[in-house]
XYZ file of C-alpha atoms in Angstrom:
156
model
C 0.000 0.000 0.000
C 1.328 3.462 -0.885
C 0.893 6.657 1.128
C -0.851 8.369 -1.828
C -3.408 6.510 -3.966
C -2.185 6.390 -7.573
C -5.192 8.346 -8.896
C -4.103 11.342 -6.789
C -0.385 11.167 -7.537
C -0.589 13.906 -10.177
C -2.997 16.678 -9.339
C -3.901 20.217 -10.324
C -1.817 22.808 -8.494
C -3.998 25.097 -6.368
C -3.277 28.820 -6.268
C -4.661 30.182 -3.011
C -5.265 33.890 -2.753
C -5.375 35.563 0.644
C -5.310 38.938 2.313
C -1.845 38.782 3.895
C 0.064 36.196 1.865
C 3.306 36.647 3.834
C 1.495 35.762 7.069
C -0.233 32.838 5.327
C 3.137 31.457 4.217
C 4.412 31.742 7.789
C 1.283 29.961 9.052
C 1.596 27.161 6.469
C 5.193 26.602 7.603
C 4.260 26.409 11.288
C 0.944 24.566 10.991
C 1.550 22.244 8.059
C 5.341 21.981 7.917
C 5.287 23.954 4.664
C 8.538 24.967 3.002
C 8.616 28.189 1.016
C 10.263 27.464 -2.329
C 10.366 31.066 -3.568
C 8.393 34.293 -3.725
C 8.002 37.220 -6.091
C 6.951 40.435 -4.355
C 6.509 44.091 -5.232
C 8.791 46.648 -3.574
C 5.867 47.385 -1.217
C 5.813 43.736 -0.097
C 2.693 42.507 -1.930
C 3.255 38.883 -2.855
C 2.471 38.422 -6.513
C 3.416 34.740 -6.520
C 4.995 32.324 -4.068
C 5.249 28.576 -3.945
C 5.073 26.455 -0.812
C 5.611 22.689 -0.560
C 3.355 20.916 1.936
C 4.004 17.198 2.346
C 5.450 17.082 -1.164
C 2.499 18.898 -2.746
C 3.123 22.386 -4.110
C 0.614 25.188 -3.668
C 0.890 28.667 -5.095
C 0.127 31.583 -2.765
C -0.451 35.260 -3.463
C -2.082 38.371 -2.116
C -5.654 38.689 -3.370
C -5.870 41.263 -6.152
C -7.775 41.874 -9.369
C -10.106 39.011 -10.219
C -8.789 36.900 -7.333
C -10.604 37.238 -4.009
C -9.764 35.869 -0.596
C -12.382 33.586 1.005
C -12.947 36.282 3.632
C -14.181 38.641 0.894
C -16.971 36.262 -0.134
C -17.920 34.873 3.266
C -16.534 31.389 2.631
C -14.502 29.142 0.413
C -15.707 27.323 -2.686
C -12.836 24.820 -2.648
C -11.104 22.467 -0.278
C -7.455 21.498 -0.558
C -6.812 17.769 -0.021
C -3.338 16.619 1.022
C -2.254 13.122 2.040
C 0.017 12.892 5.093
C 1.658 10.022 6.983
C -0.108 10.593 10.343
C -3.246 12.719 10.171
C -3.717 12.761 13.959
C -0.259 14.183 14.718
C -0.465 16.491 11.710
C -3.817 17.961 12.784
C -2.611 18.483 16.366
C 0.316 20.540 15.032
C -2.009 22.575 12.798
C -4.414 23.303 15.662
C -1.548 24.444 17.915
C -0.586 26.881 15.152
C -4.128 28.284 14.908
C -6.107 26.103 12.489
C -9.782 25.559 13.319
C -11.071 21.968 13.381
C -14.239 21.579 11.314
C -14.186 17.767 11.498
C -11.875 15.905 13.901
C -9.756 13.021 12.619
C -12.260 10.396 11.501
C -12.040 7.010 9.767
C -13.889 7.360 6.477
C -15.695 4.793 4.317
C -13.383 5.435 1.364
C -10.270 4.052 3.039
C -8.764 7.103 4.673
C -8.593 8.777 8.057
C -9.181 12.489 7.615
C -9.424 15.806 9.387
C -11.017 18.972 7.993
C -9.489 22.301 9.028
C -9.979 25.980 8.244
C -6.843 28.092 8.182
C -6.911 31.637 9.607
C -7.259 32.976 6.041
C -10.517 31.125 5.315
C -9.225 28.225 3.212
C -10.540 24.725 3.873
C -8.026 21.891 4.128
C -8.681 18.160 4.227
C -5.664 16.146 5.384
C -5.862 12.390 4.963
C -3.917 9.260 5.807
C -4.561 6.370 3.420
C -5.759 3.316 5.384
C -7.157 0.858 2.782
C -6.677 0.102 -0.891
C -10.201 0.091 -2.347
C -11.548 -0.021 -5.879
C -13.752 2.855 -7.051
C -16.651 0.361 -7.112
C -16.110 -0.580 -3.454
C -15.914 3.081 -2.444
C -19.179 3.776 -4.299
C -20.847 0.725 -2.716
C -19.784 1.748 0.801
C -20.815 5.350 0.221
C -24.225 4.351 -1.091
C -24.796 2.058 1.916
C -23.719 4.767 4.348
C -25.972 7.432 2.873
C -28.932 5.061 2.637
C -28.471 4.135 6.303
C -28.335 7.813 7.299
C -31.190 9.010 5.084
C -34.140 10.578 6.911
C -37.208 8.379 7.090
C -40.145 9.386 4.856
C -43.420 10.228 6.566
């Protein structure tokens, strides 16, 4: 079993926009063990583009400007960033100590992962997972269907 399911090995690179990108980069280093790869900034300090590696996944970070808005500007986030880690429980404890908000505590999920859902101080939603079972897409769908049928409200 590998730490990252093969179907997620190559993924789209998210570009997160925030109000206060320099502080976000600092937070991602402390909370998620992120490593800043480089940054491009204006003389005034506005980050136009930076790249941060988190558990081997690269995200792009910049100060919100132009067509890009921070989640705080719209009242929420329309995306969640999923990252596989070796130990989701230890990882989430570190993130919470650094200031992340737990939206869902570490939980064993039907699709073969243990996951935690966090919100960073900049409004972005993060789902960190530890792979626990190798499952086929058909088995995941079967388990999900059973779970949602079992939890469906009863009709009157």
